[in-house]
N, CA and C atoms as an extended XYZ file, in Angstrom:
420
Properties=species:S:1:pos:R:3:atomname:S:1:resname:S:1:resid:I:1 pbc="F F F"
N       -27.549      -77.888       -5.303 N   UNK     1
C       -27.366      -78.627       -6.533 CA  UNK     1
C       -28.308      -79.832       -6.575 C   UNK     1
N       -28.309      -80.701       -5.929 N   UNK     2
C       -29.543      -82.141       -5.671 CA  UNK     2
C       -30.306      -81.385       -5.244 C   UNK     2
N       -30.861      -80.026       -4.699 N   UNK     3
C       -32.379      -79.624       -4.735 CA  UNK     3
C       -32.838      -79.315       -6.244 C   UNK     3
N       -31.649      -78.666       -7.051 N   UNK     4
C       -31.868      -77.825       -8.469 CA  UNK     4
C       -32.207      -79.432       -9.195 C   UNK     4
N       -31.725      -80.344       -9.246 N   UNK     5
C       -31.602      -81.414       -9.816 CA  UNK     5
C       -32.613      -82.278      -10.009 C   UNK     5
N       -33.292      -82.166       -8.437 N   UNK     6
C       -34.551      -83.184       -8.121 CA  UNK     6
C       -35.736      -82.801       -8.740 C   UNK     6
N       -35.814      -80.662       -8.384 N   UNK     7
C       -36.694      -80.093       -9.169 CA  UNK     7
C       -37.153      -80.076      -10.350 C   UNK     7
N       -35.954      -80.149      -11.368 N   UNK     8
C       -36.344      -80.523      -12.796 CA  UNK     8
C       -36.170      -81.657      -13.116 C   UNK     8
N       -35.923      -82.831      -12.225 N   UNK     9
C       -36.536      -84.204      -12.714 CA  UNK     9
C       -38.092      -84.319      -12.272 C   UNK     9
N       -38.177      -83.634      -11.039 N   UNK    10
C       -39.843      -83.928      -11.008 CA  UNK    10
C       -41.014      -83.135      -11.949 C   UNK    10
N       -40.327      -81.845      -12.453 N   UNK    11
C       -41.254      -81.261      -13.088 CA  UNK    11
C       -40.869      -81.848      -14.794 C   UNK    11
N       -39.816      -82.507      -15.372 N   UNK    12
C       -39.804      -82.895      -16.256 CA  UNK    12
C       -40.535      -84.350      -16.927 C   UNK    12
N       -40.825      -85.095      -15.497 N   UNK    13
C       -42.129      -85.773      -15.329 CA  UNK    13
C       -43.447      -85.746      -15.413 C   UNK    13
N       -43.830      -84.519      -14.889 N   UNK    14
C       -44.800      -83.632      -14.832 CA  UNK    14
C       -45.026      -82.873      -16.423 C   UNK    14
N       -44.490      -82.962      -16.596 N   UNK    15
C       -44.419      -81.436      -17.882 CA  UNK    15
C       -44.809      -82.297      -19.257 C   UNK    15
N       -45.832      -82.430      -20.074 N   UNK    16
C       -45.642      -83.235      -21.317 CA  UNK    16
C       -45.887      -82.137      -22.557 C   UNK    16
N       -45.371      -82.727      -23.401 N   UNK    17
C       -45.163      -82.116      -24.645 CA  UNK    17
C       -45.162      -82.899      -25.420 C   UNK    17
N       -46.120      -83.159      -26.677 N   UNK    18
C       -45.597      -83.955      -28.039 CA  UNK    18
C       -46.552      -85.124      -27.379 C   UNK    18
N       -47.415      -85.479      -26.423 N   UNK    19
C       -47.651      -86.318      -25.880 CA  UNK    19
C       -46.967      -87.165      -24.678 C   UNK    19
N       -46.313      -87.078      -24.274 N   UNK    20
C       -45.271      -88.049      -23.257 CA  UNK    20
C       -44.924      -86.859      -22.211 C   UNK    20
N       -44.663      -86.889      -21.283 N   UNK    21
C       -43.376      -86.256      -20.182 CA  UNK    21
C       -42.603      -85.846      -20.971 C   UNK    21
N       -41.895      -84.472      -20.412 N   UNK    22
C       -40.618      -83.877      -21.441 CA  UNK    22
C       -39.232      -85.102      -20.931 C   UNK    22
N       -39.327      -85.728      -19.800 N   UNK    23
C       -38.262      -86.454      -19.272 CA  UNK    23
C       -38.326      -87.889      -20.106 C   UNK    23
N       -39.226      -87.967      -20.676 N   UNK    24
C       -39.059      -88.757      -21.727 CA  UNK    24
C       -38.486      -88.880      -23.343 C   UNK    24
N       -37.964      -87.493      -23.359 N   UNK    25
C       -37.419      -87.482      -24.679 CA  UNK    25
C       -36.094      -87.402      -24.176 C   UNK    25
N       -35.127      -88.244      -25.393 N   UNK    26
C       -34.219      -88.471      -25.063 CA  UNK    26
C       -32.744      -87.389      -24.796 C   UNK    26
N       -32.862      -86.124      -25.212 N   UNK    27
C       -32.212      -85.166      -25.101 CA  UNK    27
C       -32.615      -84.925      -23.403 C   UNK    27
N       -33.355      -84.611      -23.661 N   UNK    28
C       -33.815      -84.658      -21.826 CA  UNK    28
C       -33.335      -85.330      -21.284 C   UNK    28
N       -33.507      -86.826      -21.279 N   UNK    29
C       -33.715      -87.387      -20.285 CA  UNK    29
C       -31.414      -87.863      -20.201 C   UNK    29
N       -31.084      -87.800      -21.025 N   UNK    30
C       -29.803      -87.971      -21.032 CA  UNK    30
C       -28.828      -86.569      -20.116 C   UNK    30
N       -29.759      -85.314      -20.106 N   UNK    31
C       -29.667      -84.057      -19.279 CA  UNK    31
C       -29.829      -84.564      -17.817 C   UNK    31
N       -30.858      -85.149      -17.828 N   UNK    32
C       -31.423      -85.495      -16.652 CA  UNK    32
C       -30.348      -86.210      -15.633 C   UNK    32
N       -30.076      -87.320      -16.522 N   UNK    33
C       -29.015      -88.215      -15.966 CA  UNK    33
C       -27.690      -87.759      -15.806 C   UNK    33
N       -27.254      -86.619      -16.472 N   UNK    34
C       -25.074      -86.072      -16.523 CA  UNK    34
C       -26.127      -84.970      -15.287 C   UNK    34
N       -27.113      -84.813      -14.974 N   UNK    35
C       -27.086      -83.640      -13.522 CA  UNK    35
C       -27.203      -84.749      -12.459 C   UNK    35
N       -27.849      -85.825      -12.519 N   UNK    36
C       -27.955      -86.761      -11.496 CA  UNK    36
C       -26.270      -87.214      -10.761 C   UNK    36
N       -25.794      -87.573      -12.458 N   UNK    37
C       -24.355      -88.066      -11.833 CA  UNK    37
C       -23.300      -87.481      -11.501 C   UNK    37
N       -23.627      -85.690      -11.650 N   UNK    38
C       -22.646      -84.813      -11.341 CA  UNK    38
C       -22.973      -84.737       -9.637 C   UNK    38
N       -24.485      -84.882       -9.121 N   UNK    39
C       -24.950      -84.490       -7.883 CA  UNK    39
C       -23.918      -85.844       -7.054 C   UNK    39
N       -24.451      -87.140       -7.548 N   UNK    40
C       -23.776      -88.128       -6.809 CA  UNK    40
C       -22.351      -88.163       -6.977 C   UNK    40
N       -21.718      -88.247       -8.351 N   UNK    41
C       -19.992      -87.892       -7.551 CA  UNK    41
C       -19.427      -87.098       -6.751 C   UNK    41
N       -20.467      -85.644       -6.475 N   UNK    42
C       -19.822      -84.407       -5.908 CA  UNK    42
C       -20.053      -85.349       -4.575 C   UNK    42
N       -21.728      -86.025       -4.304 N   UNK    43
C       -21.621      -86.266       -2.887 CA  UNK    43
C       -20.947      -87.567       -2.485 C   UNK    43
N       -20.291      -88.553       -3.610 N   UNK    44
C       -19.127      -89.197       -2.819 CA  UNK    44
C       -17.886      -88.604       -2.448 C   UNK    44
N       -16.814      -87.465       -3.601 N   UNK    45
C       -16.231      -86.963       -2.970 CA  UNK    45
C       -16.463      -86.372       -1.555 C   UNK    45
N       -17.149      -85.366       -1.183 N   UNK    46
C       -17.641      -85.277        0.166 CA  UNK    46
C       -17.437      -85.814        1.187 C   UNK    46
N       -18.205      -87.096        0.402 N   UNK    47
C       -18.081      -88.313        1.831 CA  UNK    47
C       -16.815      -88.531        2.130 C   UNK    47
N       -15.852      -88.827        1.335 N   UNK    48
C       -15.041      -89.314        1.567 CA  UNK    48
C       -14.012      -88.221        2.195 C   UNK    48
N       -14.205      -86.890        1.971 N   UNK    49
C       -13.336      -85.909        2.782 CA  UNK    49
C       -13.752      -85.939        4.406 C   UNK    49
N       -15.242      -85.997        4.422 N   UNK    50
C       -15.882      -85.955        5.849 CA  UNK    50
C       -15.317      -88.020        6.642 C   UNK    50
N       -15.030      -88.592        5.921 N   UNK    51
C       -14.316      -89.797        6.224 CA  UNK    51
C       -12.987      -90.176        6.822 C   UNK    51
N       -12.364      -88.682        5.934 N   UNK    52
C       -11.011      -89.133        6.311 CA  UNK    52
C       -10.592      -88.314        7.654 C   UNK    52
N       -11.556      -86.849        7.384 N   UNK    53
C       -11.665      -86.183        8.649 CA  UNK    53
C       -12.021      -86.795        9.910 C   UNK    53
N       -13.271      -87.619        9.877 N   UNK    54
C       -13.630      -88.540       11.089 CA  UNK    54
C       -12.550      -89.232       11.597 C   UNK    54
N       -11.655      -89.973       10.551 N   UNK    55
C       -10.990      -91.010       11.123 CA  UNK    55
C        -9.219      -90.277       11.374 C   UNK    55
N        -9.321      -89.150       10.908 N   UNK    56
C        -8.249      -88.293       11.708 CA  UNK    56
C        -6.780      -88.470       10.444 C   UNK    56
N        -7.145      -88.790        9.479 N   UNK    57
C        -5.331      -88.715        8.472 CA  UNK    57
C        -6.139      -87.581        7.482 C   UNK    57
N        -5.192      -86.973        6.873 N   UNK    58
C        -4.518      -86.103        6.286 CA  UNK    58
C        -5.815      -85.995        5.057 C   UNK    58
N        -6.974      -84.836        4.768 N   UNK    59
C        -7.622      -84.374        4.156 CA  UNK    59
C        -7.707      -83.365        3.460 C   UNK    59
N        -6.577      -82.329        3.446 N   UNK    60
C        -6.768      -81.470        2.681 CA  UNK    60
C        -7.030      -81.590        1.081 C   UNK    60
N        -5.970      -82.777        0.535 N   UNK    61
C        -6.574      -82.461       -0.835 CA  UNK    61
C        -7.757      -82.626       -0.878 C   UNK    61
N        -8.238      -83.768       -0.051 N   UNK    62
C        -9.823      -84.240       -0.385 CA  UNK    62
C       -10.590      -83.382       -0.110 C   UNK    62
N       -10.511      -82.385        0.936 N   UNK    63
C       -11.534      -81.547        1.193 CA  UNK    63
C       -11.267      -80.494        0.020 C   UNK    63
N       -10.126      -80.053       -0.631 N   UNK    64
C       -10.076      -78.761       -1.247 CA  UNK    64
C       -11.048      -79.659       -2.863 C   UNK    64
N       -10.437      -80.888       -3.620 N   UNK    65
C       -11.201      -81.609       -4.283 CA  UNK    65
C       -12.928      -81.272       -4.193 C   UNK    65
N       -13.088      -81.456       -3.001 N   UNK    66
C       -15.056      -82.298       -2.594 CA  UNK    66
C       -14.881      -80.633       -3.431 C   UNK    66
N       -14.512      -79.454       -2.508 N   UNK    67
C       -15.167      -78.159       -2.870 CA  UNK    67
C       -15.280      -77.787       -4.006 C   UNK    67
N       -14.036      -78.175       -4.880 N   UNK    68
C       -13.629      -77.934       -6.447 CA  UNK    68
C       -15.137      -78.569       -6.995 C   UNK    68
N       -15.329      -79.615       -7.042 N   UNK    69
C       -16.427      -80.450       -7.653 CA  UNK    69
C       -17.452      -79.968       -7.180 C   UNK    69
N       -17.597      -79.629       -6.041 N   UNK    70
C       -19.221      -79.030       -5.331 CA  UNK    70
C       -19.185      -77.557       -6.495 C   UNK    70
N       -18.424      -76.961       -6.794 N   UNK    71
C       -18.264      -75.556       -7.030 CA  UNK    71
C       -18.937      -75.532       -8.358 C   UNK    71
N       -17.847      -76.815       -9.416 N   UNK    72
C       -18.038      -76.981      -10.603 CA  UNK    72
C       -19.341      -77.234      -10.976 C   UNK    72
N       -19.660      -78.746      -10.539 N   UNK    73
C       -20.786      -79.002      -10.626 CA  UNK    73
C       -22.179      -78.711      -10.654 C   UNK    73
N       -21.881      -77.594       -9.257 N   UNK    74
C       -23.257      -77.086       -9.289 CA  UNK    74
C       -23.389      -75.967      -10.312 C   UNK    74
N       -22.385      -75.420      -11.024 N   UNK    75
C       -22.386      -74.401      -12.394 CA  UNK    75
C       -23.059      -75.149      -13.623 C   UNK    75
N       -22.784      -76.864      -13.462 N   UNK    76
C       -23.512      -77.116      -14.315 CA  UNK    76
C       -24.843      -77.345      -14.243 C   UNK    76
N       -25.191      -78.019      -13.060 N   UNK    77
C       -26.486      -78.370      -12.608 CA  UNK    77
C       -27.721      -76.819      -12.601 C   UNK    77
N       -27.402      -76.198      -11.959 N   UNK    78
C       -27.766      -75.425      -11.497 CA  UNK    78
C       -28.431      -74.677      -12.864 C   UNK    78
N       -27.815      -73.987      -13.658 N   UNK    79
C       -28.493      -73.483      -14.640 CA  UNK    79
C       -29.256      -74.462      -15.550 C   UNK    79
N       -28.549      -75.803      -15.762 N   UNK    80
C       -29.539      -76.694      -16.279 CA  UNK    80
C       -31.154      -76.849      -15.788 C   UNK    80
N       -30.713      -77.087      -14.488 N   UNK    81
C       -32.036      -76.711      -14.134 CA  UNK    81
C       -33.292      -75.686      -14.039 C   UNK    81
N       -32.341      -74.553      -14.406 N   UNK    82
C       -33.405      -73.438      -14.858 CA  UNK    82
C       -33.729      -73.878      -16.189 C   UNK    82
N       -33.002      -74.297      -16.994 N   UNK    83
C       -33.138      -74.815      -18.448 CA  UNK    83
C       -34.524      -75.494      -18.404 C   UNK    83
N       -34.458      -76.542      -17.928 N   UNK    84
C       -35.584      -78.009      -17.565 CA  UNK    84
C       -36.821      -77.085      -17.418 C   UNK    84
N       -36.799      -76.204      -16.773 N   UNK    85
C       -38.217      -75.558      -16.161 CA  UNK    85
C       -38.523      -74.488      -17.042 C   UNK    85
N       -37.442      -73.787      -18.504 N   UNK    86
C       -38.171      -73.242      -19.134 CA  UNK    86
C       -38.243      -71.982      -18.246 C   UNK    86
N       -39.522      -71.241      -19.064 N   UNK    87
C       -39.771      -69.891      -18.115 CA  UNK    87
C       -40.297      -69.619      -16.708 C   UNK    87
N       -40.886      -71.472      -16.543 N   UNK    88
C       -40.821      -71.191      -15.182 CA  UNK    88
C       -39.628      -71.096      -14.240 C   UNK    88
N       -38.526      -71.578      -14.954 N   UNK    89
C       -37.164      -71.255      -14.517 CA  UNK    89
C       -36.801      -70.524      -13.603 C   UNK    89
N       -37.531      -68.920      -14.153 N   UNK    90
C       -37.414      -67.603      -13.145 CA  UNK    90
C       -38.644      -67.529      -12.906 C   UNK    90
N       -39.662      -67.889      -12.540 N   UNK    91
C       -40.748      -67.478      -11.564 CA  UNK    91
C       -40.458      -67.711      -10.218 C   UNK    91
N       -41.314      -67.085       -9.074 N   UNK    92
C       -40.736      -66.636       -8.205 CA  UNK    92
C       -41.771      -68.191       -7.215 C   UNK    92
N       -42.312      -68.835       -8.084 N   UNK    93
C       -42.826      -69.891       -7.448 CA  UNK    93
C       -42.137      -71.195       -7.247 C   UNK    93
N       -41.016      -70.740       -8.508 N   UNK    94
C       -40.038      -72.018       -8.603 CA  UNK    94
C       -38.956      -71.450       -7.885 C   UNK    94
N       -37.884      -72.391       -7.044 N   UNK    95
C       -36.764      -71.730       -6.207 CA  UNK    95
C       -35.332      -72.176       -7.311 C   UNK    95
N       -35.393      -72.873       -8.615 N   UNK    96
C       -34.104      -73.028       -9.532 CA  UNK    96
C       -33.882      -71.702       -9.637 C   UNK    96
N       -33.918      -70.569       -9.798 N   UNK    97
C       -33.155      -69.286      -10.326 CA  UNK    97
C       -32.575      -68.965       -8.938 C   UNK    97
N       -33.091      -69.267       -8.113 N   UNK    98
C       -32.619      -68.598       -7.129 CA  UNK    98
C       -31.091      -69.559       -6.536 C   UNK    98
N       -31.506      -70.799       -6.534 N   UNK    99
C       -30.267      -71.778       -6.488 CA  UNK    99
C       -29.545      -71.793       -7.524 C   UNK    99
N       -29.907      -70.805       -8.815 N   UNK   100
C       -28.132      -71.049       -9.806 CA  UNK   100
C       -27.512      -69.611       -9.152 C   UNK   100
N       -27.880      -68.854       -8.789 N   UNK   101
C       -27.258      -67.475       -8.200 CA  UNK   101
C       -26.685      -68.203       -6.974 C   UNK   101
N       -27.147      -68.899       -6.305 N   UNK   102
C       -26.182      -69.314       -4.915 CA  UNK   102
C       -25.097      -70.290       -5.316 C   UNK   102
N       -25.034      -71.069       -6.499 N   UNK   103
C       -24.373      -71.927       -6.736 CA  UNK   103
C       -23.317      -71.059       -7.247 C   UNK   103
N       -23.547      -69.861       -8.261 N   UNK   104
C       -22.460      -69.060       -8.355 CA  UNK   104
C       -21.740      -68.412       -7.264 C   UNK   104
N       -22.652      -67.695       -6.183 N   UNK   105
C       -21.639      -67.632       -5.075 CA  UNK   105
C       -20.955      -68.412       -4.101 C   UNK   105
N       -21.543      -69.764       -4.331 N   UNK   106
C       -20.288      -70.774       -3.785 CA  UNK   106
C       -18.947      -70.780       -4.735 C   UNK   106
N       -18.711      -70.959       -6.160 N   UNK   107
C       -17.429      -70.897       -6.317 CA  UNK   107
C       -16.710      -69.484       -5.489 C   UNK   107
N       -17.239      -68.793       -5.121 N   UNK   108
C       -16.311      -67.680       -4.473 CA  UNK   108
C       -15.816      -68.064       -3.312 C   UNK   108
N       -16.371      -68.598       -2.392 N   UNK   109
C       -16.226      -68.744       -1.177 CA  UNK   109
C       -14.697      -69.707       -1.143 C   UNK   109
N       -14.424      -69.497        0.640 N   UNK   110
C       -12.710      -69.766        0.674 CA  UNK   110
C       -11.771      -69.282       -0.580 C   UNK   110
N       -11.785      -68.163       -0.686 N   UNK   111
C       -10.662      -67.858       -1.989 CA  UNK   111
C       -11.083      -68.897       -3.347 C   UNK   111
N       -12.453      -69.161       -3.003 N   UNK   112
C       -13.008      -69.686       -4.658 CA  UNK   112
C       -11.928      -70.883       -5.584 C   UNK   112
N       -12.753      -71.286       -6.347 N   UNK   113
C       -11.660      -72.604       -6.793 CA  UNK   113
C       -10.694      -72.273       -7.721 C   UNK   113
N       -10.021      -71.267       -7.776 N   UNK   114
C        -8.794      -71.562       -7.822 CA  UNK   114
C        -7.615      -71.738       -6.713 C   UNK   114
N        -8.340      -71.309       -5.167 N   UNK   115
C        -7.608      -71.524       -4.327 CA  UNK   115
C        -7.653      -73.132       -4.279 C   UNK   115
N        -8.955      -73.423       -4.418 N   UNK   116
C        -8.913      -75.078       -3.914 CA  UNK   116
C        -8.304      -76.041       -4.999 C   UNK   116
N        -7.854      -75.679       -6.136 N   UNK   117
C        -7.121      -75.911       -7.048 CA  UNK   117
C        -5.388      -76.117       -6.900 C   UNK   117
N        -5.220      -75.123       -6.052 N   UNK   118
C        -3.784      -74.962       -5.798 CA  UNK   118
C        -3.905      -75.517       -4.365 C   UNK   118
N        -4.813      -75.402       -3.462 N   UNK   119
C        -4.182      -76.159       -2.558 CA  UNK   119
C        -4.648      -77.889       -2.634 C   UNK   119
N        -5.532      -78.015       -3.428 N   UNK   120
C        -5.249      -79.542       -3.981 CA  UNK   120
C        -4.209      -80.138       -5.068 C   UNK   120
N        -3.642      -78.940       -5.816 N   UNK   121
C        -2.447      -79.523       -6.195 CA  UNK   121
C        -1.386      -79.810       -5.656 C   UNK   121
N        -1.238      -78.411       -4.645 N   UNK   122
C        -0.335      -78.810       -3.534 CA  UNK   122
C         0.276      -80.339       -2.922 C   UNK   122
N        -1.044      -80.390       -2.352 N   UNK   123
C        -1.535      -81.777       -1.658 CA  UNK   123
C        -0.668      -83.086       -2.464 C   UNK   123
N        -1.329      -83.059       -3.646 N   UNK   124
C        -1.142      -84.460       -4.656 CA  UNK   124
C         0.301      -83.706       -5.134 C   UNK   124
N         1.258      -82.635       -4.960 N   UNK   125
C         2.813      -82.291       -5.542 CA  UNK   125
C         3.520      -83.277       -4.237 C   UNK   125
N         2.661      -82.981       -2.840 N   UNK   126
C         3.477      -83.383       -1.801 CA  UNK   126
C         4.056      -84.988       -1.775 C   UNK   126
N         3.145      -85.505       -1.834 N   UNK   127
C         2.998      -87.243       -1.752 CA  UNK   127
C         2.239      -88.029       -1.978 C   UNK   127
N         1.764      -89.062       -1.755 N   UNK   128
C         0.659      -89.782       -1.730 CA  UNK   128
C        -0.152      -89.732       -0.550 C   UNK   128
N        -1.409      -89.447       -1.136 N   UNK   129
C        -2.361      -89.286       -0.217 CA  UNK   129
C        -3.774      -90.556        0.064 C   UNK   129
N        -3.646      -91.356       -0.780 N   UNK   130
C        -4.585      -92.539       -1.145 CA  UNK   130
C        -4.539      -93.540        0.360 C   UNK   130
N        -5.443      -93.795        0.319 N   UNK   131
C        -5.082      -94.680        1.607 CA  UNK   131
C        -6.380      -95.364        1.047 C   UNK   131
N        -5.859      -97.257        1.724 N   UNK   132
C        -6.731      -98.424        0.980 CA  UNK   132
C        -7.944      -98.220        1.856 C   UNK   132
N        -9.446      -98.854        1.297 N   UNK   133
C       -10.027      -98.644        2.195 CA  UNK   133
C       -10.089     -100.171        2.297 C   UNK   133
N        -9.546     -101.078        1.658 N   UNK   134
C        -9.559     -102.845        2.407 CA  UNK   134
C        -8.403     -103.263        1.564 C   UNK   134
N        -7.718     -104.099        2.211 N   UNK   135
C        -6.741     -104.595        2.090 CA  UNK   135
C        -6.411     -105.481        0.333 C   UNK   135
N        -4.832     -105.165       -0.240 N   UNK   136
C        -5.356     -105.145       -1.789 CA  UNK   136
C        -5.335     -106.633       -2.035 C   UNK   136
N        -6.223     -106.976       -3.076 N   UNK   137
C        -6.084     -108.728       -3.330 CA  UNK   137
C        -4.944     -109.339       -3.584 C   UNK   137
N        -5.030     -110.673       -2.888 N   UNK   138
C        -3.710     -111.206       -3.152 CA  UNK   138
C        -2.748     -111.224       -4.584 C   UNK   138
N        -1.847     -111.470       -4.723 N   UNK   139
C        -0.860     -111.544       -6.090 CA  UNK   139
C        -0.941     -109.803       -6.453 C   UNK   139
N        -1.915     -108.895       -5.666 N   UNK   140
C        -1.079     -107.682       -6.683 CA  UNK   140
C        -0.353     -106.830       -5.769 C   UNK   140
């Protein structure tokens, strides 16, 4: 997904039309940015599953979550980015076609997200799972 992502921001730099970079028109470049910020929330969830794992309390929702969002996300990213590149989309010089087909076979994997759906609902039916990461300000 941040390889599919990076690719058609650099070639949408590269690419002009109308005079300017295509990453300069604003339909673009607003594309550009909902794939950027889908790449970085998927990889804070992440972090924060590989966090709670390090430090040893209770991760399942977070890990079944990171996957849900890794799954989703890259469905969006992923073909967008064939989008961005146009017909070079599917040439065999560009690797985006080949990363929206893998991004589709990640939602399959582990019983695919509807498993990680139910066992992150699970999770958040059981109790609270939030834990502070610094202590909350005084008066609240």
């Amino acid at each position: 997904m941040r390889a599919s992502a990076e690719l058609a921001r650099r070639y949408a730099l590269e690419r002009v039309a109308f005079g300017r970079p295509i990453a300069h028109h604003q339909a673009l470049a607003f594309l550009l940015v909902d794939m950027h910020a889908a790449v970085e929330g998927t990889r804070a969830l992440v972090h924060e599953a590989a966090w709670r794992l390090d430090v040893r309390i209770p991760a399942e929702e977070a890990c079944a979550s990171a996957f849900l969002e890794a799954a989703e996300q890259s469905l969006f990213v992923t073909p967008n980015g064939v989008q961005v590149l146009g017909g070079h989309g599917f040439m065999q010089d560009y690797p985006a076609e080949k990363w929206m087909r893998e991004a589709r076979a990640l939602s399959l994997l582990a019983g695919g997200v509807d498993a990680a759906r139910e066992d992150a609902g699970r999770e958040l039916a059981a109790g609270p799972a939030a834990v502070a990461l610094s202590a909350p300000p005084e008066g609240a």
